[in-house]
Amino acid sequence: MLPKFNVKILKSICIALALTLLTSISMAQTLETVQNVDLTKYAGTWYEIASFPQRFQKGCHCTTATYTLSDKGYVVVENRCNKDSLTGKESYIKGKAFVVKNTGNAKLKVQFFWPFKGDYWIIDLANDYSYAVIGHPNRKYLWILSRTPQLDQTTYEQILARVKETGFDLSKIERTQQKIK
């Protein structure tokens, strides 16, 4: 039998671990997506307004993503950016996005290199499809997109507030430089 002193310590440790586990579970909330996406309206060119920096986008300016519906049932994805400056050399990559069934077209799997696919979840979308927010369930990836190179500050701040509520760490977000036409 354990001495009383050790039993009290053991109970305290167990309670602390239980509270830590419960806190972790509540913080690991499921990332919600929008209910439905009309891919015909979603297709076209989007400008990156802000994102969490990713190694594969290092040095990118004027970043855009263009989505085209394929007659083969997937979405053609074309990402472009100017490297190292607003007028730098254009960098380009083409891939495919596949809709995840029973998600209202809000969850896709994007593939730039076979056999690897990544989650592309539409977590916020303007009713008029003027902006979209793309997130990853691990909350390490985030993109704010707009149909125009700039998004008004009020809308941007409202988006950030909603994104923060879903558990994204906004200290990581960086604005993307875009040419103003």
PDB file of C-alpha atoms in Angstrom:
ATOM      1  CA  MET A   1       0.000   0.000   0.000  1.00  0.00           C
ATOM      2  CA  LEU A   2       1.216   3.527  -0.843  1.00  0.00           C
ATOM      3  CA  PRO A   3       1.810   6.029   1.927  1.00  0.00           C
ATOM      4  CA  LYS A   4      -0.898   8.747   2.245  1.00  0.00           C
ATOM      5  CA  PHE A   5       1.460  11.426   0.966  1.00  0.00           C
ATOM      6  CA  ASN A   6       2.072   9.554  -2.308  1.00  0.00           C
ATOM      7  CA  VAL A   7      -1.655   8.825  -2.786  1.00  0.00           C
ATOM      8  CA  LYS A   8      -2.455  12.549  -2.553  1.00  0.00           C
ATOM      9  CA  ILE A   9       0.249  13.374  -5.085  1.00  0.00           C
ATOM     10  CA  LEU A  10      -0.961  10.610  -7.394  1.00  0.00           C
ATOM     11  CA  LYS A  11      -4.570  11.862  -7.154  1.00  0.00           C
ATOM     12  CA  SER A  12      -3.435  15.424  -7.919  1.00  0.00           C
ATOM     13  CA  ILE A  13      -1.460  14.260 -10.940  1.00  0.00           C
ATOM     14  CA  CYS A  14      -4.432  12.226 -12.226  1.00  0.00           C
ATOM     15  CA  ILE A  15      -6.786  15.192 -11.841  1.00  0.00           C
ATOM     16  CA  ALA A  16      -4.311  17.493 -13.618  1.00  0.00           C
ATOM     17  CA  LEU A  17      -3.917  15.004 -16.471  1.00  0.00           C
ATOM     18  CA  ALA A  18      -7.687  14.590 -16.790  1.00  0.00           C
ATOM     19  CA  LEU A  19      -8.193  18.366 -16.932  1.00  0.00           C
ATOM     20  CA  THR A  20      -5.416  18.705 -19.509  1.00  0.00           C
ATOM     21  CA  LEU A  21      -6.988  15.977 -21.635  1.00  0.00           C
ATOM     22  CA  LEU A  22     -10.445  17.562 -21.444  1.00  0.00           C
ATOM     23  CA  THR A  23      -9.008  20.963 -22.372  1.00  0.00           C
ATOM     24  CA  SER A  24      -7.119  19.452 -25.310  1.00  0.00           C
ATOM     25  CA  ILE A  25     -10.217  17.681 -26.569  1.00  0.00           C
ATOM     26  CA  SER A  26     -12.330  20.840 -26.399  1.00  0.00           C
ATOM     27  CA  MET A  27      -9.630  22.874 -28.175  1.00  0.00           C
ATOM     28  CA  ALA A  28      -9.344  20.279 -30.938  1.00  0.00           C
ATOM     29  CA  GLN A  29     -12.763  21.225 -32.269  1.00  0.00           C
ATOM     30  CA  THR A  30     -13.668  19.972 -35.685  1.00  0.00           C
ATOM     31  CA  LEU A  31     -13.113  22.550 -38.399  1.00  0.00           C
ATOM     32  CA  GLU A  32     -16.452  23.394 -39.985  1.00  0.00           C
ATOM     33  CA  THR A  33     -16.819  24.094 -43.685  1.00  0.00           C
ATOM     34  CA  VAL A  34     -19.504  26.028 -45.500  1.00  0.00           C
ATOM     35  CA  GLN A  35     -22.564  23.906 -46.229  1.00  0.00           C
ATOM     36  CA  ASN A  36     -22.568  24.071 -50.007  1.00  0.00           C
ATOM     37  CA  VAL A  37     -20.385  25.397 -52.820  1.00  0.00           C
ATOM     38  CA  ASP A  38     -21.605  25.948 -56.372  1.00  0.00           C
ATOM     39  CA  LEU A  39     -18.450  24.984 -58.251  1.00  0.00           C
ATOM     40  CA  THR A  40     -19.643  26.803 -61.376  1.00  0.00           C
ATOM     41  CA  LYS A  41     -19.731  30.067 -59.387  1.00  0.00           C
ATOM     42  CA  TYR A  42     -16.488  29.173 -57.591  1.00  0.00           C
ATOM     43  CA  ALA A  43     -14.602  28.594 -60.846  1.00  0.00           C
ATOM     44  CA  GLY A  44     -12.435  31.401 -62.177  1.00  0.00           C
ATOM     45  CA  THR A  45      -9.508  33.415 -60.873  1.00  0.00           C
ATOM     46  CA  TRP A  46      -8.971  34.250 -57.208  1.00  0.00           C
ATOM     47  CA  TYR A  47      -6.358  36.617 -55.755  1.00  0.00           C
ATOM     48  CA  GLU A  48      -4.577  35.638 -52.560  1.00  0.00           C
ATOM     49  CA  ILE A  49      -5.153  38.395 -49.993  1.00  0.00           C
ATOM     50  CA  ALA A  50      -3.388  36.734 -47.062  1.00  0.00           C
ATOM     51  CA  SER A  51      -2.138  33.328 -45.972  1.00  0.00           C
ATOM     52  CA  PHE A  52      -0.081  31.384 -43.503  1.00  0.00           C
ATOM     53  CA  PRO A  53       3.380  31.325 -45.118  1.00  0.00           C
ATOM     54  CA  GLN A  54       4.276  27.977 -46.650  1.00  0.00           C
ATOM     55  CA  ARG A  55       7.644  26.771 -47.883  1.00  0.00           C
ATOM     56  CA  PHE A  56       6.263  26.121 -51.362  1.00  0.00           C
ATOM     57  CA  GLN A  57       5.135  29.773 -51.635  1.00  0.00           C
ATOM     58  CA  LYS A  58       8.355  31.350 -50.379  1.00  0.00           C
ATOM     59  CA  GLY A  59       9.075  34.642 -52.157  1.00  0.00           C
ATOM     60  CA  CYS A  60       5.684  34.744 -53.901  1.00  0.00           C
ATOM     61  CA  HIS A  61       3.938  38.017 -54.745  1.00  0.00           C
ATOM     62  CA  CYS A  62       0.815  38.606 -56.848  1.00  0.00           C
ATOM     63  CA  THR A  63      -0.394  35.085 -56.079  1.00  0.00           C
ATOM     64  CA  THR A  64      -3.486  33.850 -57.905  1.00  0.00           C
ATOM     65  CA  ALA A  65      -5.373  30.588 -58.163  1.00  0.00           C
ATOM     66  CA  THR A  66      -7.525  29.771 -61.171  1.00  0.00           C
ATOM     67  CA  TYR A  67     -10.071  26.954 -61.009  1.00  0.00           C
ATOM     68  CA  THR A  68     -11.610  25.411 -64.118  1.00  0.00           C
ATOM     69  CA  LEU A  69     -14.208  22.647 -64.150  1.00  0.00           C
ATOM     70  CA  SER A  70     -13.029  19.615 -66.087  1.00  0.00           C
ATOM     71  CA  ASP A  71     -15.371  17.442 -68.123  1.00  0.00           C
ATOM     72  CA  LYS A  72     -13.695  14.487 -66.364  1.00  0.00           C
ATOM     73  CA  GLY A  73     -15.217  15.373 -62.997  1.00  0.00           C
ATOM     74  CA  TYR A  74     -12.367  17.187 -61.278  1.00  0.00           C
ATOM     75  CA  VAL A  75     -11.306  20.819 -60.964  1.00  0.00           C
ATOM     76  CA  VAL A  76      -8.175  22.011 -62.770  1.00  0.00           C
ATOM     77  CA  VAL A  77      -6.080  24.149 -60.400  1.00  0.00           C
ATOM     78  CA  GLU A  78      -3.550  26.661 -61.751  1.00  0.00           C
ATOM     79  CA  ASN A  79      -1.524  28.600 -59.183  1.00  0.00           C
ATOM     80  CA  ARG A  80       0.681  31.503 -60.241  1.00  0.00           C
ATOM     81  CA  CYS A  81       2.884  34.030 -58.501  1.00  0.00           C
ATOM     82  CA  ASN A  82       5.709  36.431 -59.235  1.00  0.00           C
ATOM     83  CA  LYS A  83       8.893  35.358 -57.468  1.00  0.00           C
ATOM     84  CA  ASP A  84      10.720  37.758 -55.140  1.00  0.00           C
ATOM     85  CA  SER A  85       8.923  40.954 -56.241  1.00  0.00           C
ATOM     86  CA  LEU A  86       5.726  42.340 -57.749  1.00  0.00           C
ATOM     87  CA  THR A  87       7.357  42.216 -61.178  1.00  0.00           C
ATOM     88  CA  GLY A  88       9.473  39.096 -60.678  1.00  0.00           C
ATOM     89  CA  LYS A  89       9.546  36.024 -62.869  1.00  0.00           C
ATOM     90  CA  GLU A  90       6.228  34.178 -62.958  1.00  0.00           C
ATOM     91  CA  SER A  91       6.130  30.815 -61.224  1.00  0.00           C
ATOM     92  CA  TYR A  92       3.365  28.388 -62.189  1.00  0.00           C
ATOM     93  CA  ILE A  93       2.049  25.031 -61.056  1.00  0.00           C
ATOM     94  CA  LYS A  94      -0.924  23.048 -62.298  1.00  0.00           C
ATOM     95  CA  GLY A  95      -2.856  20.398 -60.415  1.00  0.00           C
ATOM     96  CA  LYS A  96      -6.221  18.761 -59.893  1.00  0.00           C
ATOM     97  CA  ALA A  97      -8.811  19.005 -57.139  1.00  0.00           C
ATOM     98  CA  PHE A  98     -11.258  16.209 -56.410  1.00  0.00           C
ATOM     99  CA  VAL A  99     -14.502  16.831 -54.524  1.00  0.00           C
ATOM    100  CA  VAL A 100     -14.925  14.759 -51.365  1.00  0.00           C
ATOM    101  CA  LYS A 101     -18.339  13.057 -51.558  1.00  0.00           C
ATOM    102  CA  ASN A 102     -21.182  14.198 -49.309  1.00  0.00           C
ATOM    103  CA  THR A 103     -19.524  17.504 -48.347  1.00  0.00           C
ATOM    104  CA  GLY A 104     -21.595  19.907 -50.456  1.00  0.00           C
ATOM    105  CA  ASN A 105     -18.465  20.508 -52.576  1.00  0.00           C
ATOM    106  CA  ALA A 106     -16.884  22.299 -49.579  1.00  0.00           C
ATOM    107  CA  LYS A 107     -14.096  19.745 -49.096  1.00  0.00           C
ATOM    108  CA  LEU A 108     -11.679  18.884 -51.860  1.00  0.00           C
ATOM    109  CA  LYS A 109      -8.459  16.929 -52.171  1.00  0.00           C
ATOM    110  CA  VAL A 110      -5.854  18.852 -54.183  1.00  0.00           C
ATOM    111  CA  GLN A 111      -3.074  17.068 -56.012  1.00  0.00           C
ATOM    112  CA  PHE A 112      -0.073  18.753 -57.600  1.00  0.00           C
ATOM    113  CA  PHE A 113       2.238  15.740 -57.514  1.00  0.00           C
ATOM    114  CA  TRP A 114       1.031  12.152 -57.759  1.00  0.00           C
ATOM    115  CA  PRO A 115       0.293  10.355 -55.449  1.00  0.00           C
ATOM    116  CA  PHE A 116       0.107  13.126 -52.813  1.00  0.00           C
ATOM    117  CA  LYS A 117      -3.167  14.916 -52.064  1.00  0.00           C
ATOM    118  CA  GLY A 118      -3.873  17.684 -49.576  1.00  0.00           C
ATOM    119  CA  ASP A 119      -7.037  18.875 -47.861  1.00  0.00           C
ATOM    120  CA  TYR A 120      -8.656  22.004 -49.299  1.00  0.00           C
ATOM    121  CA  TRP A 121     -11.592  22.984 -47.118  1.00  0.00           C
ATOM    122  CA  ILE A 122     -13.726  26.023 -47.897  1.00  0.00           C
ATOM    123  CA  ILE A 123     -14.469  27.360 -44.416  1.00  0.00           C
ATOM    124  CA  ASP A 124     -15.941  30.749 -45.331  1.00  0.00           C
ATOM    125  CA  LEU A 125     -17.484  32.009 -48.556  1.00  0.00           C
ATOM    126  CA  ALA A 126     -19.268  35.242 -49.418  1.00  0.00           C
ATOM    127  CA  ASN A 127     -22.840  34.800 -50.635  1.00  0.00           C
ATOM    128  CA  ASP A 128     -21.834  36.493 -53.894  1.00  0.00           C
ATOM    129  CA  TYR A 129     -18.585  34.479 -54.139  1.00  0.00           C
ATOM    130  CA  SER A 130     -16.497  37.666 -53.821  1.00  0.00           C
ATOM    131  CA  TYR A 131     -14.204  36.113 -51.198  1.00  0.00           C
ATOM    132  CA  ALA A 132     -13.386  32.656 -49.878  1.00  0.00           C
ATOM    133  CA  VAL A 133     -11.370  31.297 -46.979  1.00  0.00           C
ATOM    134  CA  ILE A 134      -9.535  28.007 -47.357  1.00  0.00           C
ATOM    135  CA  GLY A 135      -8.342  26.123 -44.321  1.00  0.00           C
ATOM    136  CA  HIS A 136      -6.862  22.792 -43.371  1.00  0.00           C
ATOM    137  CA  PRO A 137      -8.267  20.705 -40.503  1.00  0.00           C
ATOM    138  CA  ASN A 138      -4.896  20.854 -38.697  1.00  0.00           C
ATOM    139  CA  ARG A 139      -5.104  24.685 -38.855  1.00  0.00           C
ATOM    140  CA  LYS A 140      -1.544  24.983 -40.182  1.00  0.00           C
ATOM    141  CA  TYR A 141      -2.694  26.143 -43.623  1.00  0.00           C
ATOM    142  CA  LEU A 142      -4.923  29.131 -44.337  1.00  0.00           C
ATOM    143  CA  TRP A 143      -5.630  31.258 -47.389  1.00  0.00           C
ATOM    144  CA  ILE A 144      -7.929  34.261 -47.779  1.00  0.00           C
ATOM    145  CA  LEU A 145      -8.920  34.726 -51.412  1.00  0.00           C
ATOM    146  CA  SER A 146     -10.786  37.471 -53.250  1.00  0.00           C
ATOM    147  CA  ARG A 147     -12.065  38.000 -56.774  1.00  0.00           C
ATOM    148  CA  THR A 148     -10.173  41.304 -56.800  1.00  0.00           C
ATOM    149  CA  PRO A 149      -6.528  42.088 -55.918  1.00  0.00           C
ATOM    150  CA  GLN A 150      -7.642  43.946 -52.778  1.00  0.00           C
ATOM    151  CA  LEU A 151     -10.271  43.283 -50.154  1.00  0.00           C
ATOM    152  CA  ASP A 152     -11.728  46.172 -48.173  1.00  0.00           C
ATOM    153  CA  GLN A 153     -10.331  46.398 -44.642  1.00  0.00           C
ATOM    154  CA  THR A 154     -13.683  45.955 -42.885  1.00  0.00           C
ATOM    155  CA  THR A 155     -14.417  42.701 -44.704  1.00  0.00           C
ATOM    156  CA  TYR A 156     -10.853  41.503 -44.099  1.00  0.00           C
ATOM    157  CA  GLU A 157     -11.121  42.172 -40.354  1.00  0.00           C
ATOM    158  CA  GLN A 158     -14.510  40.426 -40.181  1.00  0.00           C
ATOM    159  CA  ILE A 159     -13.008  37.380 -41.897  1.00  0.00           C
ATOM    160  CA  LEU A 160     -10.079  37.366 -39.468  1.00  0.00           C
ATOM    161  CA  ALA A 161     -12.456  37.493 -36.491  1.00  0.00           C
ATOM    162  CA  ARG A 162     -14.395  34.472 -37.788  1.00  0.00           C
ATOM    163  CA  VAL A 163     -11.184  32.576 -38.567  1.00  0.00           C
ATOM    164  CA  LYS A 164      -9.848  33.252 -35.069  1.00  0.00           C
ATOM    165  CA  GLU A 165     -13.054  31.837 -33.565  1.00  0.00           C
ATOM    166  CA  THR A 166     -12.384  28.541 -35.364  1.00  0.00           C
ATOM    167  CA  GLY A 167      -9.001  28.142 -33.681  1.00  0.00           C
ATOM    168  CA  PHE A 168      -6.493  29.471 -36.220  1.00  0.00           C
ATOM    169  CA  ASP A 169      -3.420  31.266 -34.809  1.00  0.00           C
ATOM    170  CA  LEU A 170      -3.626  34.666 -36.494  1.00  0.00           C
ATOM    171  CA  SER A 171      -0.101  35.604 -35.430  1.00  0.00           C
ATOM    172  CA  LYS A 172       1.014  33.539 -38.453  1.00  0.00           C
ATOM    173  CA  ILE A 173      -1.016  35.354 -41.099  1.00  0.00           C
ATOM    174  CA  GLU A 174       0.744  37.519 -43.686  1.00  0.00           C
ATOM    175  CA  ARG A 175      -0.776  39.826 -46.284  1.00  0.00           C
ATOM    176  CA  THR A 176       0.059  39.001 -49.885  1.00  0.00           C
ATOM    177  CA  GLN A 177       1.338  41.821 -52.065  1.00  0.00           C
ATOM    178  CA  GLN A 178      -0.742  42.261 -55.211  1.00  0.00           C
ATOM    179  CA  LYS A 179      -0.372  44.647 -58.130  1.00  0.00           C
ATOM    180  CA  ILE A 180      -3.116  47.224 -58.145  1.00  0.00           C
ATOM    181  CA  LYS A 181      -4.589  47.540 -61.607  1.00  0.00           C
TER     182      LYS A 181
END
